[in-house]
């Protein structure tokens, strides 16, 4: 470690370069704080890292992506254990070193290539892959997108649009006729825009009208109750696809139903959809899991109506903002997004050290505050506050209750490289399987993301498919059950893809429908059918820690767990005492699910960063506008004013020409002149409004 780094006391020292830490580092450096950002790895991203294929294989085996060169790892751990005991400090206070060990790791269940030739081909193109450890997408309307634009961080990034969202339904649910083919197409497009709704083959006519009415309500509800805009006088600023949902006749009637709606807002979201909007069971699943992006079964009351409406509005408002769909995928993987905020921090004076030789947190036992972090040579990097990645939270516990802690949940992951797309003609897509599907018996919603070479996720001719589902605690040690579920999902999706292609070609390939199997032989049954597995070039199934903050908006000194140091802030973990997840409708009643919801977007990550920032720097602006953003906004405003002025000048000229014509034609009647004047006035008013 550079000796000059040890001579400064930093305002904030961050350990880990995950999404929340990166956003926070950029925000702190932006207001002039002294920031030192460390990572024991030699890559950015931590739990949001993105790897080429060869490095991803090593990460799954918990191998160092690049070996450290600052000493033997094993002897370093022994040294830490020896220094854990309290020792007198130079200033007379007592200090204790809390060992620094990253708990984030992969538990590999299965990994293999189709054959040796395929292995050689894919590894030869390893650098063409960008495989996310934690696959995420961005909603076009989420807060982080605004931050990217106003802070100037977006200059470092490029995005690709997700072309379509799909949902998996069994034939009995979707309305398809059973017996047509042995393996029917169970994947359906999720209708969101007005055009999608009326072209949907998933919904009947009554359901289409119900869904349109609901989406129109949500669009207006979002403006009045979330954005707090006066929709009766608000000028429609965009011509996005969502504008069709903002009709004046809908806005006028919304106030009448506010009183009726109010009694549902703190009740379960499903109750609002079923009793107030009279949506069918199928529509409820589409709204809750594909549009609202919920993870838990709605019947478990895991989301309130107020939260559900906010989630649906966030999705609806995203459609048409940049593209015709709601989601964006960062090119080269999600780690590019985390790294871009680290670049912002560096521009404003933040100092970065990867492969940092640090091995412990130094605690002042009299004040219960961290003095800093210890280097492998024994020196201490001093700081006023420490912010760490969630994987270090167990290192910072000051007391032990003797009971096992479930600080983090677990997430089941499947990563596949396919030789063809899951849907004909689609390169980038998202797919949702609602909870408690009759075929999969999945306890929570399963989210599937497919990316292609256009997102720089894999080589040309291949498709990268990522499957994710949070695990309930009773599934933690059931490897066969976990493996069986992922195998069944990829099998079903590939067979549905084949059925779609056969339907388009007018052919039907009849195969016997597999019977329901037990957990013991489900994996074998799923892998014996080669008709679908031939499309898989490489596969991997594993579990890993699920770092997520269940109280991202409530982080302050009073809500932090009592057994954490006073000046320590842990990202993406429950900062409050963990007693289980509370029911949103009945907070006094535990839900029984120790899992955190699986968010496909980054709304909670940005909220988590903002909450910690406001606790550290109350009253300071969070990632204020950059000079270039302010200049661009001013230029846009001036451009609009110029456009209005030019339109007014043009209309004035047209008026003068009309008067000249009237003077040159004395035979024109007074009535004719009156009509001409009225027509000119109408055009003038309309022209100004349009401009």
XYZ file of C-alpha atoms in Angstrom, residues 65-578:
514
model
C -9.786 -14.136 -10.584
C -6.206 -12.860 -10.349
C -3.889 -14.039 -7.554
C -2.888 -11.478 -4.988
C 0.789 -10.680 -4.727
C 0.945 -9.174 -1.264
C 1.491 -12.337 0.722
C 0.296 -15.854 1.336
C -3.464 -15.910 1.798
C -3.505 -18.709 4.337
C -0.857 -17.167 6.588
C -2.689 -13.856 6.370
C -5.799 -15.430 7.859
C -3.794 -16.875 10.750
C -2.262 -13.472 11.402
C -5.707 -11.884 11.598
C -6.915 -14.480 14.088
C -3.958 -13.783 16.354
C -4.686 -10.057 16.392
C -8.401 -10.318 17.112
C -7.760 -10.001 20.843
C -7.865 -6.505 22.297
C -4.487 -4.758 22.395
C -3.594 -1.346 23.846
C -3.478 1.405 21.234
C -0.886 4.143 21.063
C -3.329 6.725 22.397
C -4.289 4.604 25.381
C -7.644 3.434 24.056
C -8.214 -0.231 23.444
C -8.576 -1.508 19.942
C -9.810 -4.703 18.422
C -9.256 -5.956 14.899
C -12.359 -7.451 13.297
C -11.249 -9.928 10.612
C -12.216 -8.875 7.102
C -13.602 -11.839 5.199
C -15.902 -11.540 2.205
C -18.799 -13.991 2.633
C -20.063 -13.644 -0.944
C -19.399 -16.903 -2.742
C -20.822 -19.276 -5.317
C -22.125 -22.754 -4.437
C -21.811 -24.610 -7.736
C -24.342 -27.363 -8.479
C -23.603 -28.137 -12.129
C -21.390 -26.837 -14.936
C -20.621 -28.426 -18.293
C -20.182 -27.806 -22.012
C -22.065 -29.638 -24.744
C -18.837 -31.286 -25.936
C -15.090 -30.662 -26.157
C -15.305 -28.933 -29.536
C -17.896 -26.486 -28.198
C -15.771 -25.889 -25.101
C -12.739 -24.997 -27.199
C -14.797 -22.697 -29.422
C -16.431 -20.806 -26.541
C -13.245 -20.444 -24.503
C -11.469 -19.154 -27.592
C -14.099 -16.390 -27.663
C -14.100 -15.908 -23.882
C -13.508 -12.153 -24.084
C -16.689 -11.762 -26.158
C -18.772 -12.739 -23.107
C -19.975 -10.383 -20.375
C -21.684 -12.650 -17.846
C -23.296 -10.855 -14.914
C -22.967 -12.334 -11.449
C -26.138 -10.415 -10.586
C -28.100 -9.826 -13.822
C -30.115 -6.620 -13.788
C -31.945 -4.369 -16.221
C -32.960 -0.731 -15.939
C -36.469 0.665 -16.216
C -36.390 3.763 -18.405
C -38.266 5.817 -15.790
C -36.449 4.714 -12.646
C -34.612 7.258 -10.524
C -31.176 5.969 -11.454
C -31.769 6.886 -15.105
C -32.423 10.491 -14.077
C -29.230 10.443 -12.017
C -27.250 9.143 -14.987
C -28.549 11.989 -17.143
C -28.191 14.878 -14.695
C -24.888 13.838 -13.101
C -23.170 13.279 -16.431
C -22.357 9.657 -15.598
C -24.424 8.557 -18.574
C -21.658 9.839 -20.851
C -19.644 6.748 -19.937
C -22.407 4.270 -20.811
C -24.353 2.758 -23.687
C -27.544 0.716 -23.537
C -29.491 -1.762 -25.646
C -33.277 -2.055 -25.521
C -35.013 -5.201 -24.306
C -37.263 -6.003 -27.239
C -40.104 -7.824 -25.502
C -41.432 -9.075 -22.166
C -43.021 -12.540 -21.933
C -44.885 -14.607 -19.368
C -45.113 -18.385 -18.970
C -48.583 -19.833 -18.416
C -49.715 -23.429 -18.448
C -52.253 -24.232 -21.232
C -55.125 -24.471 -18.763
C -54.334 -20.969 -17.498
C -53.538 -19.336 -20.818
C -56.642 -20.696 -22.510
C -54.794 -22.793 -25.090
C -56.411 -26.072 -26.073
C -54.794 -29.126 -24.596
C -54.069 -32.073 -26.818
C -53.155 -29.994 -29.892
C -49.481 -30.865 -29.445
C -47.725 -32.836 -26.767
C -45.505 -29.852 -25.968
C -47.566 -26.658 -26.410
C -46.140 -23.163 -26.540
C -46.641 -21.860 -23.006
C -44.927 -18.491 -23.487
C -46.984 -15.370 -24.220
C -46.173 -11.748 -24.938
C -47.006 -9.374 -22.084
C -49.283 -6.612 -23.439
C -48.487 -3.171 -22.059
C -49.150 -0.486 -24.669
C -52.591 0.085 -26.167
C -51.492 -1.592 -29.390
C -50.130 -4.629 -27.520
C -53.312 -5.051 -25.512
C -55.639 -5.168 -28.504
C -53.313 -7.441 -30.504
C -52.779 -9.855 -27.598
C -53.634 -13.515 -28.127
C -53.366 -14.150 -24.402
C -56.417 -12.097 -23.411
C -60.083 -12.238 -24.280
C -62.057 -9.130 -25.267
C -63.380 -8.526 -21.753
C -59.888 -8.895 -20.276
C -58.470 -6.478 -22.848
C -60.967 -3.808 -21.815
C -60.277 -4.473 -18.133
C -56.515 -4.207 -18.607
C -56.759 -0.996 -20.660
C -58.989 0.587 -18.034
C -56.545 -0.390 -15.289
C -53.448 0.853 -17.160
C -55.173 4.156 -17.939
C -56.032 4.523 -14.266
C -52.427 3.815 -13.221
C -51.047 6.385 -15.688
C -53.260 9.088 -14.171
C -52.756 7.871 -10.596
C -49.003 8.136 -11.046
C -49.214 11.750 -12.170
C -51.559 12.870 -9.392
C -50.450 10.720 -6.434
C -46.799 9.879 -7.198
C -45.521 12.804 -9.281
C -48.096 15.164 -7.714
C -48.747 16.968 -10.997
C -51.892 18.884 -11.906
C -53.004 16.766 -14.842
C -55.880 19.074 -15.729
C -53.500 21.882 -16.709
C -50.319 19.911 -17.388
C -48.991 20.213 -20.924
C -48.245 16.800 -22.460
C -44.518 17.127 -23.138
C -43.871 13.905 -24.999
C -45.402 11.823 -27.747
C -44.399 8.525 -26.123
C -46.509 5.416 -26.507
C -47.732 5.864 -22.954
C -49.511 9.078 -23.965
C -52.443 6.994 -25.184
C -53.070 6.133 -21.539
C -53.391 9.812 -20.518
C -56.706 10.754 -22.043
C -58.528 13.789 -20.572
C -61.758 11.827 -20.119
C -59.957 9.381 -17.833
C -58.408 12.163 -15.749
C -61.692 13.896 -15.160
C -63.291 10.832 -13.607
C -60.370 9.780 -11.460
C -61.065 12.139 -8.581
C -64.503 10.573 -8.127
C -62.968 7.228 -7.258
C -60.279 8.497 -4.887
C -62.380 7.909 -1.786
C -63.198 4.365 -2.868
C -59.552 3.702 -3.719
C -58.209 5.057 -0.435
C -59.543 2.152 1.619
C -57.556 -0.325 -0.496
C -54.149 1.407 -0.527
C -52.860 -0.250 2.640
C -54.485 -3.572 1.856
C -52.943 -6.353 -0.296
C -52.387 -5.411 -3.938
C -54.215 -8.529 -5.086
C -57.308 -7.436 -3.165
C -57.345 -4.113 -5.032
C -57.028 -5.854 -8.397
C -59.664 -8.460 -7.630
C -62.327 -6.495 -5.777
C -61.930 -2.943 -7.051
C -60.845 -3.492 -10.661
C -62.474 -6.948 -11.069
C -59.431 -8.361 -12.885
C -59.366 -12.055 -13.724
C -56.832 -14.362 -12.077
C -54.747 -14.406 -15.259
C -54.696 -10.608 -15.479
C -53.750 -10.345 -11.822
C -50.682 -12.506 -12.443
C -49.680 -10.425 -15.465
C -50.023 -7.179 -13.506
C -48.348 -8.341 -10.283
C -45.414 -10.341 -11.658
C -44.758 -9.056 -15.199
C -45.631 -5.377 -14.828
C -45.287 -4.858 -11.071
C -42.289 -7.259 -11.050
C -43.150 -8.763 -7.651
C -41.317 -11.883 -6.461
C -43.513 -13.355 -3.750
C -46.936 -14.992 -4.201
C -49.619 -12.314 -4.055
C -51.691 -14.602 -1.840
C -49.040 -14.194 0.873
C -49.795 -10.441 1.049
C -46.174 -9.535 0.369
C -46.955 -6.223 -1.359
C -49.467 -3.521 -0.476
C -51.739 -1.861 -3.009
C -49.881 1.435 -2.637
C -46.543 -0.239 -3.387
C -48.083 -2.224 -6.216
C -49.491 0.855 -7.939
C -46.134 2.617 -7.656
C -44.387 -0.389 -9.205
C -46.885 -0.648 -12.068
C -46.658 3.085 -12.755
C -42.864 2.907 -12.869
C -43.184 0.238 -15.567
C -45.932 1.999 -17.550
C -44.046 5.317 -17.460
C -40.968 3.564 -18.877
C -42.701 2.392 -22.050
C -41.832 4.667 -24.930
C -39.463 6.966 -23.083
C -36.413 5.868 -25.060
C -37.715 2.828 -26.928
C -41.028 1.076 -27.424
C -40.405 -1.143 -24.387
C -39.705 -0.512 -20.706
C -36.253 -2.035 -20.106
C -32.687 -1.098 -21.007
C -29.629 -3.344 -20.712
C -26.181 -1.755 -20.206
C -23.674 -2.850 -22.829
C -20.809 -5.052 -21.563
C -22.680 -6.023 -18.394
C -24.058 -4.464 -15.239
C -20.588 -3.878 -13.749
C -20.094 -1.095 -16.304
C -22.793 0.836 -14.472
C -21.111 0.463 -11.072
C -17.731 1.326 -12.559
C -19.077 4.490 -14.202
C -19.910 5.958 -10.780
C -16.431 5.020 -9.593
C -15.073 7.025 -12.533
C -17.170 9.992 -11.402
C -15.697 9.683 -7.911
C -12.167 9.585 -9.327
C -12.835 12.710 -11.419
C -13.736 14.587 -8.223
C -10.742 13.365 -6.218
C -11.732 9.896 -5.006
C -8.784 7.504 -4.617
C -9.084 3.895 -5.827
C -7.084 0.815 -4.885
C -7.950 -2.589 -6.349
C -6.348 -5.757 -4.942
C -6.063 -3.740 -1.739
C -3.884 -5.535 0.881
C -6.326 -5.067 3.775
C -7.278 -7.723 6.302
C -9.347 -6.213 9.122
C -11.507 -3.423 10.533
C -9.949 -1.574 13.486
C -12.470 -0.941 16.277
C -12.147 1.460 19.212
C -13.714 -0.639 21.979
C -14.461 2.361 24.200
C -16.511 4.285 21.636
C -17.626 1.302 19.534
C -16.542 3.185 16.429
C -14.270 2.046 13.639
C -10.970 3.876 13.408
C -10.316 2.534 9.919
C -9.078 -0.607 8.190
C -5.807 -2.426 8.750
C -3.339 -3.156 5.969
C -1.510 -6.469 5.727
C 1.679 -4.731 6.946
C -0.055 -3.676 10.182
C -0.576 0.009 9.356
C -4.038 1.559 9.652
C -5.906 3.643 7.076
C -7.886 6.079 9.244
C -11.348 7.386 8.474
C -14.393 9.042 10.049
C -16.891 6.636 8.479
C -16.679 3.174 6.926
C -19.057 1.952 4.215
C -18.842 -1.700 3.208
C -20.366 -4.098 0.748
C -23.092 -6.249 2.295
C -20.873 -9.334 2.159
C -18.786 -7.947 5.062
C -21.652 -7.448 7.499
C -20.917 -10.545 9.597
C -17.351 -9.281 10.160
C -18.730 -6.165 11.827
C -20.983 -7.869 14.387
C -19.860 -6.756 17.852
C -21.845 -9.384 19.754
C -22.939 -12.934 19.094
C -26.306 -14.266 20.230
C -25.282 -17.856 19.596
C -28.136 -18.224 17.116
C -27.452 -18.630 13.400
C -28.132 -15.394 11.558
C -29.764 -15.244 8.154
C -28.272 -11.856 7.334
C -28.717 -12.536 3.645
C -30.998 -14.822 1.738
C -29.906 -17.002 -1.143
C -30.685 -16.869 -4.819
C -30.852 -19.751 -7.281
C -29.174 -19.037 -10.604
C -28.931 -20.750 -13.959
C -26.696 -19.470 -16.763
C -27.011 -20.928 -20.262
C -25.389 -20.248 -23.609
C -27.915 -21.222 -26.284
C -27.415 -21.809 -29.987
C -30.764 -20.180 -30.809
C -33.117 -17.671 -29.216
C -35.855 -18.636 -26.775
C -38.310 -16.777 -29.040
C -38.199 -16.662 -32.816
C -36.936 -13.318 -34.116
C -36.184 -11.904 -30.652
C -32.609 -11.238 -29.512
C -33.071 -9.529 -26.131
C -36.023 -10.360 -23.916
C -37.260 -10.780 -20.367
C -39.571 -13.592 -19.278
C -41.424 -14.169 -16.010
C -42.772 -17.407 -14.557
C -45.316 -16.530 -11.813
C -44.990 -18.254 -8.407
C -46.499 -21.648 -7.618
C -46.644 -22.773 -11.234
C -48.315 -26.182 -11.496
C -45.412 -27.633 -13.489
C -42.451 -26.185 -11.589
C -43.889 -25.762 -8.067
C -41.672 -22.694 -7.709
C -42.267 -20.863 -4.403
C -41.370 -17.447 -5.862
C -41.459 -15.795 -9.281
C -38.706 -16.850 -11.696
C -37.144 -14.144 -13.857
C -35.356 -14.932 -17.126
C -33.181 -12.515 -19.121
C -31.858 -13.250 -22.599
C -29.140 -11.058 -24.157
C -27.187 -11.315 -27.381
C -24.170 -9.922 -29.220
C -25.990 -6.582 -29.554
C -25.567 -6.100 -25.793
C -21.996 -7.475 -25.986
C -23.086 -10.287 -23.666
C -21.921 -13.191 -25.860
C -20.411 -13.954 -29.290
C -22.407 -13.686 -32.495
C -24.567 -16.739 -33.135
C -25.188 -17.432 -29.430
C -27.624 -16.175 -26.792
C -26.901 -15.734 -23.076
C -29.842 -16.771 -20.875
C -29.879 -16.035 -17.129
C -32.462 -17.610 -14.789
C -32.945 -16.280 -11.240
C -35.201 -17.022 -8.271
C -34.867 -16.165 -4.553
C -34.778 -19.255 -2.342
C -36.932 -19.836 0.744
C -34.962 -21.007 3.777
C -36.371 -24.534 3.524
C -34.692 -24.864 0.104
C -31.205 -23.789 1.234
C -29.693 -27.268 1.539
C -31.752 -29.070 -1.105
C -29.308 -29.130 -4.019
C -31.226 -31.705 -6.066
C -34.444 -29.730 -5.764
C -32.686 -26.539 -6.829
C -31.006 -28.217 -9.783
C -34.241 -29.906 -10.829
C -36.128 -26.619 -10.936
C -33.629 -24.837 -13.198
C -33.386 -27.850 -15.508
C -37.174 -28.013 -15.783
C -37.398 -24.293 -16.570
C -34.838 -24.302 -19.390
C -36.396 -27.482 -20.787
C -39.866 -25.965 -20.840
C -38.698 -22.698 -22.421
C -36.729 -24.410 -25.184
C -39.611 -26.779 -25.963
C -41.992 -23.811 -26.052
C -39.628 -22.156 -28.501
C -39.728 -25.251 -30.713
C -43.538 -25.326 -30.510
C -43.676 -21.659 -31.549
C -41.475 -22.356 -34.565
C -43.539 -25.413 -35.544
C -46.760 -23.404 -35.322
C -45.321 -20.758 -37.635
C -44.181 -23.444 -40.066
C -47.517 -25.268 -39.846
C -45.988 -28.487 -38.494
C -46.431 -30.343 -35.236
C -43.869 -32.617 -33.696
C -45.709 -34.910 -31.293
C -43.763 -36.247 -28.341
C -44.996 -37.917 -25.169
C -45.627 -35.467 -22.383
C -43.299 -36.257 -19.450
C -45.023 -37.329 -16.276
C -44.560 -35.505 -13.021
C -41.439 -36.830 -11.329
C -40.184 -36.836 -7.794
C -37.239 -34.709 -6.688
C -34.953 -37.769 -6.752
C -35.326 -38.518 -10.452
C -36.443 -35.142 -11.825
C -32.948 -34.171 -12.943
C -32.505 -37.454 -14.798
C -35.904 -37.101 -16.495
C -35.118 -33.539 -17.549
C -31.790 -34.440 -19.107
C -32.797 -37.574 -21.029
C -34.685 -35.693 -23.747
C -31.998 -34.595 -26.203
C -34.388 -32.695 -28.491
C -34.116 -29.609 -26.301
C -30.697 -30.051 -24.682
C -28.947 -30.044 -28.069
C -29.596 -26.302 -28.217
C -27.486 -25.698 -25.081
C -23.796 -25.027 -25.708
C -22.909 -24.464 -22.037
C -24.767 -24.508 -18.753
C -24.129 -23.684 -15.115
C -26.419 -23.911 -12.090
C -25.453 -22.479 -8.701
C -26.659 -20.582 -5.652
C -25.167 -17.467 -4.085
C -25.892 -14.908 -1.383
C -28.714 -12.521 -2.173
C -27.597 -9.074 -1.050
C -30.676 -6.860 -0.863
C -31.881 -4.122 1.452
C -35.411 -4.568 2.723
C -35.396 -1.105 4.331
C -33.393 0.973 1.859
C -35.416 4.112 2.567
C -35.196 3.839 6.360
C -31.461 3.871 7.026
C -30.507 6.182 9.875
C -28.791 5.942 13.230
C -31.960 4.793 15.006
C -32.721 1.947 12.591
C -29.247 0.421 12.484
C -28.656 -2.876 14.225
C -27.315 -2.359 17.724
C -24.431 -4.789 17.228
C -22.810 -2.772 14.418
C -20.213 -0.022 15.026
C -21.754 3.431 15.251
C -19.921 4.802 12.210
C -20.216 1.691 10.012
C -22.689 1.558 7.142
C -23.371 -1.703 5.331
C -24.848 -1.626 1.833
C -27.633 -3.933 0.673
C -28.365 -5.693 3.904
C -31.009 -5.378 6.570
C -29.667 -2.658 8.853
C -32.362 -3.274 11.457
C -32.419 -6.242 13.821
C -33.427 -9.307 11.802
